[in-house]
Coordinates of C-alpha atoms in Angstrom, one line a residue:
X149 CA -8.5 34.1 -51.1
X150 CA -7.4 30.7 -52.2
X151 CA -4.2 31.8 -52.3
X152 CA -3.9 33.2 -49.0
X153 CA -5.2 29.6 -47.7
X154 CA -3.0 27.3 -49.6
X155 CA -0.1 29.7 -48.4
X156 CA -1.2 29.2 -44.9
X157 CA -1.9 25.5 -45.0
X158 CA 1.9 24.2 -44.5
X159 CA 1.8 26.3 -41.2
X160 CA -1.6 24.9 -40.6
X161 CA -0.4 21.4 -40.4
X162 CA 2.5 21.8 -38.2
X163 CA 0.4 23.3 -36.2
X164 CA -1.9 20.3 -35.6
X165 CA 1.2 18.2 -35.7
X166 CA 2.2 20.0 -32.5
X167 CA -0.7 19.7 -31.2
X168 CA -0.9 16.1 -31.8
X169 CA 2.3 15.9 -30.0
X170 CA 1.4 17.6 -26.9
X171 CA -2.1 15.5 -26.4
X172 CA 0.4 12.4 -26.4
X173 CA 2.9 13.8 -24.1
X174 CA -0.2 14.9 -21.7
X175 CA -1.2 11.2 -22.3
X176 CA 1.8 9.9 -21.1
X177 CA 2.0 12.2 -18.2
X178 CA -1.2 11.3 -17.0
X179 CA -0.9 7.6 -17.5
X180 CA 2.6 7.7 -15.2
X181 CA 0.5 9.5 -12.5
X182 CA -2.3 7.8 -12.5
X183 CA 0.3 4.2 -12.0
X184 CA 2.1 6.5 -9.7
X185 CA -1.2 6.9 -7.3
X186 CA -2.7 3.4 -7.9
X187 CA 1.0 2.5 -6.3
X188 CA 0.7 4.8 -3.5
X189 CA -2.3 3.7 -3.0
X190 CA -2.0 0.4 -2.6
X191 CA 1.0 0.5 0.2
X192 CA -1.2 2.7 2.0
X193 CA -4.2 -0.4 1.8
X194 CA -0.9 -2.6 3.3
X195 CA 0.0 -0.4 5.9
X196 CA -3.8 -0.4 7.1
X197 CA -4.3 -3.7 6.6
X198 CA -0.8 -4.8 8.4
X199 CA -1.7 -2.7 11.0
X200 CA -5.1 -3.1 11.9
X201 CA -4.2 -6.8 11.6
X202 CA -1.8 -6.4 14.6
X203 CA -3.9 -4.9 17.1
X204 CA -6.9 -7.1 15.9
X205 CA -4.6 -10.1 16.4
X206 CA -2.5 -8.5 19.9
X207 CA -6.3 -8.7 21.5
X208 CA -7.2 -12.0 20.4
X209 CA -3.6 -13.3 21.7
X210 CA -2.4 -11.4 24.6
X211 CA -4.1 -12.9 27.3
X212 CA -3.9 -16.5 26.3
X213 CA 0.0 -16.3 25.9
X214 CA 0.3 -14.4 28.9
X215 CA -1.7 -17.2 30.8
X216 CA 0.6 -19.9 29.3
X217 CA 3.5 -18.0 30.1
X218 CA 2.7 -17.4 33.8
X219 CA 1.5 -21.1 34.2
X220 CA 4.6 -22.1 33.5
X221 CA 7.0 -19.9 34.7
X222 CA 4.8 -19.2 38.5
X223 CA 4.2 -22.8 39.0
X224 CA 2.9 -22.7 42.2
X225 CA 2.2 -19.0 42.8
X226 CA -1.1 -17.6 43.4
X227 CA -0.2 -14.6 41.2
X228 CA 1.6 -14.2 38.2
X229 CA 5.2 -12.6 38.0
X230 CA 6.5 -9.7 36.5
X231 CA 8.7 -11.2 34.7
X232 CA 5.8 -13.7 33.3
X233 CA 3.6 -10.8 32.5
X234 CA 6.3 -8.5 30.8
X235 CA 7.1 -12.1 29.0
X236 CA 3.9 -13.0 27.7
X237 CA 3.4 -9.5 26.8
X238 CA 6.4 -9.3 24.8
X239 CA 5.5 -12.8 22.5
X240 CA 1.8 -11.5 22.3
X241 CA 3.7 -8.2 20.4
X242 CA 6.0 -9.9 18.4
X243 CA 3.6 -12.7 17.0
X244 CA 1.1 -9.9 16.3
X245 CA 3.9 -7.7 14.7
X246 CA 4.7 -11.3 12.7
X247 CA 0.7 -12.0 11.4
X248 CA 0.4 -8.3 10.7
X249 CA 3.3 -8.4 8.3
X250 CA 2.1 -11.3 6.7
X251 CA -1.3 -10.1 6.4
X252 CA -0.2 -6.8 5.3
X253 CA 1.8 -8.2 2.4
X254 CA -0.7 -10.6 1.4
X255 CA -3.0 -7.8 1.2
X256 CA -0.4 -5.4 -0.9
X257 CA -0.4 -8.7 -3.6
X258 CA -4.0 -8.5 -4.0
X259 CA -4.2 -4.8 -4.5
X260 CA -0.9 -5.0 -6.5
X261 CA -2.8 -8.0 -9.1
X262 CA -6.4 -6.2 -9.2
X263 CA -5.3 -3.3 -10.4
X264 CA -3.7 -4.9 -13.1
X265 CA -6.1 -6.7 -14.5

């Protein structure tokens, strides 16, 4: 019986050996998805953030650019242009587009750092 084990335990130990191997591949697999989601995951917190940032700030800004805009354009008029309106609209989208970005990649940074530590 001894014999039969001792003739067995060379095969024995490669066996665990491969074994061995395969839990450290698996490991290294896993580790490489799990960075590969917490990535994902994070642009997807910036993209959320950027653009609930620009509606959020498009509300707050739309109507007082589009009032400065039509006071100074309509001077005079009892009703604002089209050409104010379209105007004011246009600078309400493009600084809300602007603070959304910013927010959006400030927000990316702080997941990015977090998740590192």
């Amino acid at each position: 019986m001894e014999a039969n084990i001792g003739f067995l335990s060379p095969g024995i130990q490669l066996y665990e050996k491969i074994m061995l191997s395969v839990q450290t591949q698996v490991s290294i697999d896993e580790a490489a998805h799990q960075n590969q989601q917490n990535q994902q995951q994070a642009k997807l917190g910036q993209i959320l953030a950027g653009v609930g940032a620009a509606i959020g700030v498009g509300q707050i800004i739309e109507a007082p650019i589009t009032a400065t805009v039509s006071h100074r354009l309509d001077k005079g008029k009892p009703e604002p242009s089209i050409a104010s309106s379209w105007l004011g609209a246009s600078l309400s989208v493009i600084l809300s587009i602007g603070i959304g970005y910013c927010i959006s990649l400030a927000v990316y940074r702080w997941f990015s750092q977090s998740k590192v530590s």
